[in-house]
mmCIF file of C-alpha atoms in Angstrom:
data_model
loop_
_atom_site.group_PDB
_atom_site.id
_atom_site.type_symbol
_atom_site.label_atom_id
_atom_site.label_comp_id
_atom_site.label_asym_id
_atom_site.label_seq_id
_atom_site.Cartn_x
_atom_site.Cartn_y
_atom_site.Cartn_z
ATOM 1 C CA UNK A 15 9.495 -23.779 -16.982
ATOM 2 C CA UNK A 16 8.130 -20.791 -14.059
ATOM 3 C CA UNK A 17 10.059 -18.956 -12.611
ATOM 4 C CA UNK A 18 10.357 -18.341 -8.953
ATOM 5 C CA UNK A 19 11.074 -15.311 -6.690
ATOM 6 C CA UNK A 20 12.591 -16.130 -3.854
ATOM 7 C CA UNK A 21 13.286 -12.689 -0.646
ATOM 8 C CA UNK A 22 16.284 -13.807 1.602
ATOM 9 C CA UNK A 23 15.643 -10.596 3.637
ATOM 10 C CA UNK A 24 12.329 -9.351 2.368
ATOM 11 C CA UNK A 25 8.851 -10.642 4.213
ATOM 12 C CA UNK A 26 6.241 -9.607 2.636
ATOM 13 C CA UNK A 27 1.781 -11.435 3.893
ATOM 14 C CA UNK A 28 -1.721 -10.180 3.871
ATOM 15 C CA UNK A 29 -3.577 -10.718 7.534
ATOM 16 C CA UNK A 30 -7.128 -11.944 6.888
ATOM 17 C CA UNK A 31 -9.369 -10.288 9.047
ATOM 18 C CA UNK A 32 -12.689 -11.953 10.501
ATOM 19 C CA UNK A 33 -14.748 -8.946 8.948
ATOM 20 C CA UNK A 34 -18.445 -9.368 9.538
ATOM 21 C CA UNK A 35 -19.503 -10.867 6.265
ATOM 22 C CA UNK A 36 -18.282 -9.833 3.838
ATOM 23 C CA UNK A 37 -22.073 -9.352 2.847
ATOM 24 C CA UNK A 38 -22.312 -6.245 5.324
ATOM 25 C CA UNK A 39 -22.070 -2.824 3.680
ATOM 26 C CA UNK A 40 -20.100 -0.943 6.388
ATOM 27 C CA UNK A 41 -17.291 -2.544 6.292
ATOM 28 C CA UNK A 42 -14.903 0.228 4.773
ATOM 29 C CA UNK A 43 -11.610 -2.454 4.294
ATOM 30 C CA UNK A 44 -9.397 -3.497 6.912
ATOM 31 C CA UNK A 45 -9.185 0.319 8.159
ATOM 32 C CA UNK A 46 -5.258 1.543 9.926
ATOM 33 C CA UNK A 47 -3.731 0.383 12.972
ATOM 34 C CA UNK A 48 -4.400 -2.716 12.812
ATOM 35 C CA UNK A 49 -0.718 -4.417 12.145
ATOM 36 C CA UNK A 50 0.954 -1.548 14.909
ATOM 37 C CA UNK A 51 3.840 -0.041 13.302
ATOM 38 C CA UNK A 52 6.410 1.170 15.221
ATOM 39 C CA UNK A 53 9.592 3.278 12.258
ATOM 40 C CA UNK A 54 8.721 6.655 12.331
ATOM 41 C CA UNK A 55 5.795 8.251 9.992
ATOM 42 C CA UNK A 56 8.266 9.031 6.798
ATOM 43 C CA UNK A 57 4.832 9.986 4.225
ATOM 44 C CA UNK A 58 1.748 11.354 4.678
ATOM 45 C CA UNK A 59 -0.115 12.790 1.799
ATOM 46 C CA UNK A 60 -3.297 13.627 0.955
ATOM 47 C CA UNK A 61 -3.243 14.610 -2.567
ATOM 48 C CA UNK A 62 -4.933 17.700 -1.511
ATOM 49 C CA UNK A 63 -2.005 20.373 -2.588
ATOM 50 C CA UNK A 64 -2.439 19.662 -5.769
ATOM 51 C CA UNK A 65 -3.745 21.752 -8.548
ATOM 52 C CA UNK A 66 -7.352 20.869 -10.667
ATOM 53 C CA UNK A 67 -6.969 19.193 -12.877
ATOM 54 C CA UNK A 68 -9.959 17.606 -14.397
ATOM 55 C CA UNK A 69 -11.708 17.679 -17.703
ATOM 56 C CA UNK A 70 -15.693 17.131 -16.106
ATOM 57 C CA UNK A 71 -16.694 20.468 -14.395
ATOM 58 C CA UNK A 72 -18.644 18.094 -11.916
ATOM 59 C CA UNK A 73 -15.544 15.763 -10.142
ATOM 60 C CA UNK A 74 -18.138 13.260 -9.007
ATOM 61 C CA UNK A 75 -18.545 12.178 -11.853
ATOM 62 C CA UNK A 76 -15.037 11.229 -13.667
ATOM 63 C CA UNK A 77 -13.510 10.713 -17.049
ATOM 64 C CA UNK A 78 -11.966 8.831 -19.036
ATOM 65 C CA UNK A 79 -13.155 8.780 -22.568
ATOM 66 C CA UNK A 80 -10.659 10.919 -23.707
ATOM 67 C CA UNK A 81 -13.427 12.833 -26.205
ATOM 68 C CA UNK A 82 -13.045 15.570 -28.526
ATOM 69 C CA UNK A 83 -12.955 19.274 -29.007
ATOM 70 C CA UNK A 84 -16.682 20.073 -30.205
ATOM 71 C CA UNK A 85 -15.519 23.001 -33.015
ATOM 72 C CA UNK A 86 -11.432 21.916 -33.216
ATOM 73 C CA UNK A 87 -11.843 18.590 -33.235
ATOM 74 C CA UNK A 88 -9.182 18.770 -30.606
ATOM 75 C CA UNK A 89 -8.586 15.831 -27.566
ATOM 76 C CA UNK A 90 -9.606 17.613 -24.386
ATOM 77 C CA UNK A 91 -7.476 14.254 -22.466
ATOM 78 C CA UNK A 92 -9.608 13.543 -18.771
ATOM 79 C CA UNK A 93 -5.740 12.471 -17.711
ATOM 80 C CA UNK A 94 -2.385 13.991 -17.638
ATOM 81 C CA UNK A 95 1.037 12.349 -17.702
ATOM 82 C CA UNK A 96 3.361 13.785 -14.996
ATOM 83 C CA UNK A 97 6.014 13.440 -11.889
ATOM 84 C CA UNK A 98 6.845 15.397 -9.715
ATOM 85 C CA UNK A 99 8.970 14.512 -6.032
ATOM 86 C CA UNK A 100 8.606 15.522 -2.079
ATOM 87 C CA UNK A 101 10.817 14.931 0.305
ATOM 88 C CA UNK A 102 9.926 12.408 2.959
ATOM 89 C CA UNK A 103 9.187 13.203 6.889
ATOM 90 C CA UNK A 104 12.741 14.483 8.970
ATOM 91 C CA UNK A 105 14.488 13.467 5.298
ATOM 92 C CA UNK A 106 16.659 15.042 3.103
ATOM 93 C CA UNK A 107 15.991 11.853 0.842
ATOM 94 C CA UNK A 108 11.940 11.521 -0.712
ATOM 95 C CA UNK A 109 9.784 8.992 -2.739
ATOM 96 C CA UNK A 110 8.723 10.303 -6.523
ATOM 97 C CA UNK A 111 4.803 10.268 -7.909
ATOM 98 C CA UNK A 112 4.412 9.449 -11.059
ATOM 99 C CA UNK A 113 0.806 9.938 -12.576
ATOM 100 C CA UNK A 114 0.349 8.003 -15.730
ATOM 101 C CA UNK A 115 -2.427 8.744 -17.462
ATOM 102 C CA UNK A 116 -4.269 10.242 -14.006
ATOM 103 C CA UNK A 117 -6.019 13.354 -12.951
ATOM 104 C CA UNK A 118 -6.480 15.722 -10.165
ATOM 105 C CA UNK A 119 -9.481 17.529 -8.019
ATOM 106 C CA UNK A 120 -9.267 19.930 -5.035
ATOM 107 C CA UNK A 121 -12.464 18.817 -3.562
ATOM 108 C CA UNK A 122 -13.738 14.976 -2.471
ATOM 109 C CA UNK A 123 -17.522 14.734 -4.012
ATOM 110 C CA UNK A 124 -17.743 10.739 -3.650
ATOM 111 C CA UNK A 125 -20.819 9.192 -5.712
ATOM 112 C CA UNK A 126 -23.034 9.480 -3.540
ATOM 113 C CA UNK A 127 -22.550 11.893 -1.609
ATOM 114 C CA UNK A 128 -25.469 13.579 -2.284
ATOM 115 C CA UNK A 129 -27.457 10.484 -0.227
ATOM 116 C CA UNK A 130 -28.850 11.935 2.708
ATOM 117 C CA UNK A 131 -27.900 8.346 5.059
ATOM 118 C CA UNK A 132 -24.477 8.241 3.606
ATOM 119 C CA UNK A 133 -21.212 10.783 5.212
ATOM 120 C CA UNK A 134 -17.719 9.385 3.504
ATOM 121 C CA UNK A 135 -15.673 7.214 5.308
ATOM 122 C CA UNK A 136 -13.415 8.067 8.303
ATOM 123 C CA UNK A 137 -9.772 8.164 7.712
ATOM 124 C CA UNK A 138 -10.212 9.285 3.432
ATOM 125 C CA UNK A 139 -9.087 12.518 2.831
ATOM 126 C CA UNK A 140 -11.404 15.220 0.197
ATOM 127 C CA UNK A 141 -8.209 15.441 -2.360
ATOM 128 C CA UNK A 142 -7.074 12.987 -4.713
ATOM 129 C CA UNK A 143 -5.686 11.131 -7.996
ATOM 130 C CA UNK A 144 -7.318 8.976 -9.940
ATOM 131 C CA UNK A 145 -6.341 6.474 -12.402
ATOM 132 C CA UNK A 146 -8.260 6.123 -15.182
ATOM 133 C CA UNK A 147 -9.572 2.731 -16.472
ATOM 134 C CA UNK A 148 -8.545 0.755 -19.937
ATOM 135 C CA UNK A 149 -11.282 2.391 -21.999
ATOM 136 C CA UNK A 150 -11.793 3.222 -25.870
ATOM 137 C CA UNK A 151 -11.201 6.401 -26.673
ATOM 138 C CA UNK A 152 -13.739 7.608 -28.344
ATOM 139 C CA UNK A 153 -13.911 11.150 -31.547
ATOM 140 C CA UNK A 154 -11.011 8.536 -33.015
ATOM 141 C CA UNK A 155 -8.277 7.006 -33.337
ATOM 142 C CA UNK A 156 -7.118 7.469 -30.345
ATOM 143 C CA UNK A 157 -5.985 4.592 -28.378
ATOM 144 C CA UNK A 158 -6.068 2.043 -25.666
ATOM 145 C CA UNK A 159 -5.486 4.451 -22.466
ATOM 146 C CA UNK A 160 -5.034 2.678 -19.064
ATOM 147 C CA UNK A 161 -3.629 4.586 -16.393
ATOM 148 C CA UNK A 162 -1.301 4.034 -13.381
ATOM 149 C CA UNK A 163 0.051 5.300 -10.117
ATOM 150 C CA UNK A 164 4.064 4.791 -9.383
ATOM 151 C CA UNK A 165 4.934 5.487 -5.760
ATOM 152 C CA UNK A 166 8.926 5.147 -6.150
ATOM 153 C CA UNK A 167 10.576 4.188 -2.344
ATOM 154 C CA UNK A 168 14.004 3.215 -2.548
ATOM 155 C CA UNK A 169 14.977 6.519 -1.350
ATOM 156 C CA UNK A 170 13.785 4.172 2.100
ATOM 157 C CA UNK A 171 16.493 2.093 3.654
ATOM 158 C CA UNK A 172 13.466 -0.690 5.573
ATOM 159 C CA UNK A 173 9.131 -0.112 4.742
ATOM 160 C CA UNK A 174 7.780 -1.536 7.080
ATOM 161 C CA UNK A 175 3.541 -0.574 6.955
ATOM 162 C CA UNK A 176 2.190 1.022 4.434
ATOM 163 C CA UNK A 177 -1.737 3.001 5.530
ATOM 164 C CA UNK A 178 -4.113 3.948 1.902
ATOM 165 C CA UNK A 179 -7.819 4.717 1.199
ATOM 166 C CA UNK A 180 -8.851 3.984 -1.629
ATOM 167 C CA UNK A 181 -12.863 5.231 -3.287
ATOM 168 C CA UNK A 182 -14.641 5.332 -6.950
ATOM 169 C CA UNK A 183 -15.668 8.140 -8.942
ATOM 170 C CA UNK A 184 -19.284 6.315 -10.796
ATOM 171 C CA UNK A 185 -20.697 4.605 -8.227
ATOM 172 C CA UNK A 186 -20.603 1.697 -5.020
ATOM 173 C CA UNK A 187 -18.560 -1.689 -5.530
ATOM 174 C CA UNK A 188 -15.793 -0.363 -7.517
ATOM 175 C CA UNK A 189 -12.451 -2.365 -7.174
ATOM 176 C CA UNK A 190 -8.066 -1.306 -6.513
ATOM 177 C CA UNK A 191 -5.546 -3.158 -6.682
ATOM 178 C CA UNK A 192 -2.170 -2.379 -5.566
ATOM 179 C CA UNK A 193 1.089 -3.805 -7.513
ATOM 180 C CA UNK A 194 4.591 -3.834 -5.995
ATOM 181 C CA UNK A 195 8.051 -4.358 -7.366
ATOM 182 C CA UNK A 196 11.768 -4.589 -5.968
ATOM 183 C CA UNK A 197 14.227 -4.353 -9.583
ATOM 184 C CA UNK A 198 13.295 -0.691 -10.484
ATOM 185 C CA UNK A 199 10.215 -1.475 -11.838
ATOM 186 C CA UNK A 200 10.936 -4.553 -14.701
ATOM 187 C CA UNK A 201 8.701 -6.536 -13.132
ATOM 188 C CA UNK A 202 5.659 -5.705 -11.017
ATOM 189 C CA UNK A 203 3.771 -8.534 -9.016
ATOM 190 C CA UNK A 204 0.555 -7.547 -7.171
ATOM 191 C CA UNK A 205 0.559 -6.942 -3.255
ATOM 192 C CA UNK A 206 -3.418 -6.158 -2.684
ATOM 193 C CA UNK A 207 -6.131 -7.279 -6.238
ATOM 194 C CA UNK A 208 -8.891 -6.259 -4.303
ATOM 195 C CA UNK A 209 -12.038 -6.891 -7.378
ATOM 196 C CA UNK A 210 -15.446 -4.964 -6.687
ATOM 197 C CA UNK A 211 -18.094 -7.467 -7.558
ATOM 198 C CA UNK A 212 -16.173 -10.768 -8.308
ATOM 199 C CA UNK A 213 -13.756 -12.900 -4.791
ATOM 200 C CA UNK A 214 -13.073 -10.631 -2.536
ATOM 201 C CA UNK A 215 -8.824 -11.299 -2.678
ATOM 202 C CA UNK A 216 -5.444 -9.676 -1.598
ATOM 203 C CA UNK A 217 -2.175 -11.946 -1.519
ATOM 204 C CA UNK A 218 1.439 -12.271 -1.127
ATOM 205 C CA UNK A 219 2.204 -13.349 -4.986
ATOM 206 C CA UNK A 220 5.904 -15.649 -4.705
ATOM 207 C CA UNK A 221 5.251 -16.683 -8.133
ATOM 208 C CA UNK A 222 4.953 -14.041 -11.559
ATOM 209 C CA UNK A 223 2.781 -16.275 -14.019
ATOM 210 C CA UNK A 224 0.225 -18.067 -11.595
ATOM 211 C CA UNK A 225 -0.874 -15.028 -9.043
ATOM 212 C CA UNK A 226 -1.874 -17.534 -6.437
ATOM 213 C CA UNK A 227 -4.506 -15.238 -4.448
ATOM 214 C CA UNK A 228 -5.477 -15.151 -1.042
ATOM 215 C CA UNK A 229 -9.460 -14.893 -0.012
ATOM 216 C CA UNK A 230 -10.070 -12.587 2.298
ATOM 217 C CA UNK A 231 -13.702 -10.700 3.876
ATOM 218 C CA UNK A 232 -13.462 -7.289 1.945
ATOM 219 C CA UNK A 233 -15.848 -6.293 -0.477
ATOM 220 C CA UNK A 234 -16.381 -2.401 -2.307
ATOM 221 C CA UNK A 235 -19.806 -2.246 -1.221
ATOM 222 C CA UNK A 236 -18.600 1.132 -0.347
ATOM 223 C CA UNK A 237 -16.034 2.237 -2.335
ATOM 224 C CA UNK A 238 -18.368 5.650 -3.546
ATOM 225 C CA UNK A 239 -17.764 6.554 0.215
ATOM 226 C CA UNK A 240 -14.119 5.278 0.497
ATOM 227 C CA UNK A 241 -12.347 2.376 2.066
ATOM 228 C CA UNK A 242 -8.552 2.319 3.785
ATOM 229 C CA UNK A 243 -6.539 -0.090 3.531
ATOM 230 C CA UNK A 244 -2.761 -1.223 5.775
ATOM 231 C CA UNK A 245 -0.131 -3.448 4.101
ATOM 232 C CA UNK A 246 2.531 -4.761 6.267
ATOM 233 C CA UNK A 247 5.669 -4.970 4.040
ATOM 234 C CA UNK A 248 9.029 -4.897 6.375
ATOM 235 C CA UNK A 249 11.941 -5.010 3.749
ATOM 236 C CA UNK A 250 14.886 -3.496 3.287
ATOM 237 C CA UNK A 251 14.867 -3.829 -0.502
ATOM 238 C CA UNK A 252 14.058 -1.048 -2.857
ATOM 239 C CA UNK A 253 9.904 -0.932 -3.300
ATOM 240 C CA UNK A 254 8.653 0.619 -5.652
ATOM 241 C CA UNK A 255 4.152 0.958 -5.377
ATOM 242 C CA UNK A 256 1.132 0.455 -8.573
ATOM 243 C CA UNK A 257 -2.006 1.842 -8.153
ATOM 244 C CA UNK A 258 -3.762 0.972 -10.720
ATOM 245 C CA UNK A 259 -7.629 -0.112 -12.092
ATOM 246 C CA UNK A 260 -9.503 -3.797 -11.215
ATOM 247 C CA UNK A 261 -11.690 -5.271 -13.270
ATOM 248 C CA UNK A 262 -11.827 -1.419 -15.441
ATOM 249 C CA UNK A 263 -13.405 0.717 -13.416
ATOM 250 C CA UNK A 264 -11.902 4.034 -12.530
ATOM 251 C CA UNK A 265 -10.293 4.142 -8.873
ATOM 252 C CA UNK A 266 -9.391 7.450 -6.691
ATOM 253 C CA UNK A 267 -6.478 7.197 -4.547
ATOM 254 C CA UNK A 268 -7.220 9.694 -1.307
ATOM 255 C CA UNK A 269 -4.729 9.166 1.490
ATOM 256 C CA UNK A 270 -0.834 6.947 1.242
ATOM 257 C CA UNK A 271 0.179 6.825 4.471
ATOM 258 C CA UNK A 272 4.291 5.430 4.979
ATOM 259 C CA UNK A 273 6.766 3.835 7.707
ATOM 260 C CA UNK A 274 9.795 2.939 7.110
ATOM 261 C CA UNK A 275 13.356 4.281 7.825
ATOM 262 C CA UNK A 276 15.168 7.081 4.815
ATOM 263 C CA UNK A 277 17.973 6.474 3.465
ATOM 264 C CA UNK A 278 18.960 10.160 6.028
ATOM 265 C CA UNK A 279 17.444 10.955 8.044
ATOM 266 C CA UNK A 280 18.454 13.715 11.034
ATOM 267 C CA UNK A 281 19.140 11.726 13.220
ATOM 268 C CA UNK A 282 21.153 9.257 11.949
ATOM 269 C CA UNK A 283 23.210 8.851 15.204
ATOM 270 C CA UNK A 284 20.867 7.257 17.093
ATOM 271 C CA UNK A 285 20.124 4.717 14.044
ATOM 272 C CA UNK A 286 24.066 3.631 14.111
ATOM 273 C CA UNK A 287 22.513 2.297 17.766
ATOM 274 C CA UNK A 288 19.890 0.454 16.098
ATOM 275 C CA UNK A 289 20.491 -3.203 16.115
ATOM 276 C CA UNK A 290 19.414 -5.755 13.061
ATOM 277 C CA UNK A 291 16.630 -8.527 13.330
ATOM 278 C CA UNK A 292 15.852 -10.948 10.529
ATOM 279 C CA UNK A 293 14.002 -14.646 10.546
ATOM 280 C CA UNK A 294 15.071 -16.844 8.321
ATOM 281 C CA UNK A 295 13.280 -20.818 8.116
ATOM 282 C CA UNK A 296 11.753 -19.982 11.850
ATOM 283 C CA UNK A 297 15.587 -18.819 12.683
ATOM 284 C CA UNK A 298 15.915 -15.180 15.057
ATOM 285 C CA UNK A 299 19.298 -13.589 14.074
ATOM 286 C CA UNK A 300 20.651 -10.211 16.167
ATOM 287 C CA UNK A 301 23.602 -8.145 14.198
ATOM 288 C CA UNK A 302 24.983 -8.431 18.262
ATOM 289 C CA UNK A 303 24.655 -10.115 21.730
ATOM 290 C CA UNK A 304 21.190 -8.769 23.613
ATOM 291 C CA UNK A 305 18.397 -9.651 25.122
ATOM 292 C CA UNK A 306 15.665 -10.241 23.209
ATOM 293 C CA UNK A 307 12.348 -9.790 23.808
ATOM 294 C CA UNK A 308 9.264 -11.771 22.066
ATOM 295 C CA UNK A 309 5.507 -10.767 21.695
ATOM 296 C CA UNK A 310 1.726 -12.737 20.395
ATOM 297 C CA UNK A 311 0.166 -8.937 18.620
ATOM 298 C CA UNK A 312 -1.868 -8.510 21.503
ATOM 299 C CA UNK A 313 0.329 -7.642 23.515
ATOM 300 C CA UNK A 314 1.889 -11.489 25.004
ATOM 301 C CA UNK A 315 5.418 -12.036 26.140
ATOM 302 C CA UNK A 316 5.615 -14.695 24.968
ATOM 303 C CA UNK A 317 9.166 -15.926 24.548
ATOM 304 C CA UNK A 318 12.834 -13.616 26.762
ATOM 305 C CA UNK A 319 16.204 -14.595 25.630
ATOM 306 C CA UNK A 320 19.135 -13.030 27.591
ATOM 307 C CA UNK A 321 22.727 -12.249 25.979
ATOM 308 C CA UNK A 322 22.167 -13.994 22.861
ATOM 309 C CA UNK A 323 22.303 -13.431 18.443
ATOM 310 C CA UNK A 324 19.916 -17.068 17.443
ATOM 311 C CA UNK A 325 17.454 -18.130 18.604
ATOM 312 C CA UNK A 326 15.162 -21.448 16.972
ATOM 313 C CA UNK A 327 11.438 -20.795 16.484
ATOM 314 C CA UNK A 328 9.980 -24.195 15.382
ATOM 315 C CA UNK A 329 7.677 -24.178 18.886
ATOM 316 C CA UNK A 330 6.538 -21.492 17.554
ATOM 317 C CA UNK A 331 2.593 -21.291 15.311
ATOM 318 C CA UNK A 332 2.973 -19.670 11.771
ATOM 319 C CA UNK A 333 1.803 -16.237 12.477
ATOM 320 C CA UNK A 334 3.005 -12.932 12.783
ATOM 321 C CA UNK A 335 4.919 -11.802 16.000
ATOM 322 C CA UNK A 336 6.599 -8.802 18.006
ATOM 323 C CA UNK A 337 10.491 -8.943 18.543
ATOM 324 C CA UNK A 338 12.039 -6.229 20.990
ATOM 325 C CA UNK A 339 16.098 -6.567 21.447
ATOM 326 C CA UNK A 340 18.605 -4.433 23.601
ATOM 327 C CA UNK A 341 22.553 -4.366 24.099
ATOM 328 C CA UNK A 342 23.124 -1.557 26.600
ATOM 329 C CA UNK A 343 21.642 1.674 25.530
ATOM 330 C CA UNK A 344 21.049 0.202 21.636
ATOM 331 C CA UNK A 345 18.029 -1.293 20.937
ATOM 332 C CA UNK A 346 15.970 -2.719 17.888
ATOM 333 C CA UNK A 347 12.051 -3.645 17.419
ATOM 334 C CA UNK A 348 11.284 -5.733 13.789
ATOM 335 C CA UNK A 349 7.678 -7.839 13.204
ATOM 336 C CA UNK A 350 8.646 -11.350 12.635
ATOM 337 C CA UNK A 351 6.298 -13.214 9.348
ATOM 338 C CA UNK A 352 6.672 -17.075 10.533
ATOM 339 C CA UNK A 353 5.107 -19.372 7.991
#
């Protein structure tokens, strides 16, 4: 029997953008800002403050083979395990970074940085965390290594949008994978599977076993110069993200920007006045009677209703909509997905 995951209060979705052809070598990902995040920016990480840790003196050339020291015979790991906590912006709550077989470099040298006609992609920072691929260790009977970078966001009461960037250390057409967990890391499911030279795909996976995927038109042709990605999350369940390799290549994560609501903020009184909006089975529900307006993502007003907490949206087409509600001094804004 195939196990199904049901999210009664969660909406994971992926948008299919009309890129200018998936063979366009200037295509560098979805970009940022297309999902119009309305929640506050609570995490803005570029890994620039991390101590240099790289077994190769040239940070442009990655090192995932974990060679041994030619004199002592001891393993010289190009990657290490580590973890740390960082505060969310404007909050005492914290995100946790968990690094397994990862390396850091304070200055970014892309694989094609020495090409005069190539420049790094905008919005991709110089710092990075490099994640090892599955690679047979050399110089002895060392185990296979497979790195991962886990971003623990469970101290956020709501996650709206995550923006991030990646590059590769060995050349173009190198992929990356992003997974999510809603059960404290017990199980993981694919959020974005972006291989380098295979079919370029992203997915909202409801079925853990089949991992059915939805095509997009983004290639990793320009991954050496950096690529930017944006994910619509929209969940009030405890969330963990996991970055890892795709198709056996070594990815570098340069930036992570998270929009959401911490459990505790300096403006908790304001949050008390925030109306909750939920949509399930095409029924929009508001936490109290309020005036409501529904817009498409271009900003066009599609529906206006007064003094209601229940709206039937069966006549709306499938897609993503922006909902704004207000009742006196209380307000709320949310994106909803109809499918």
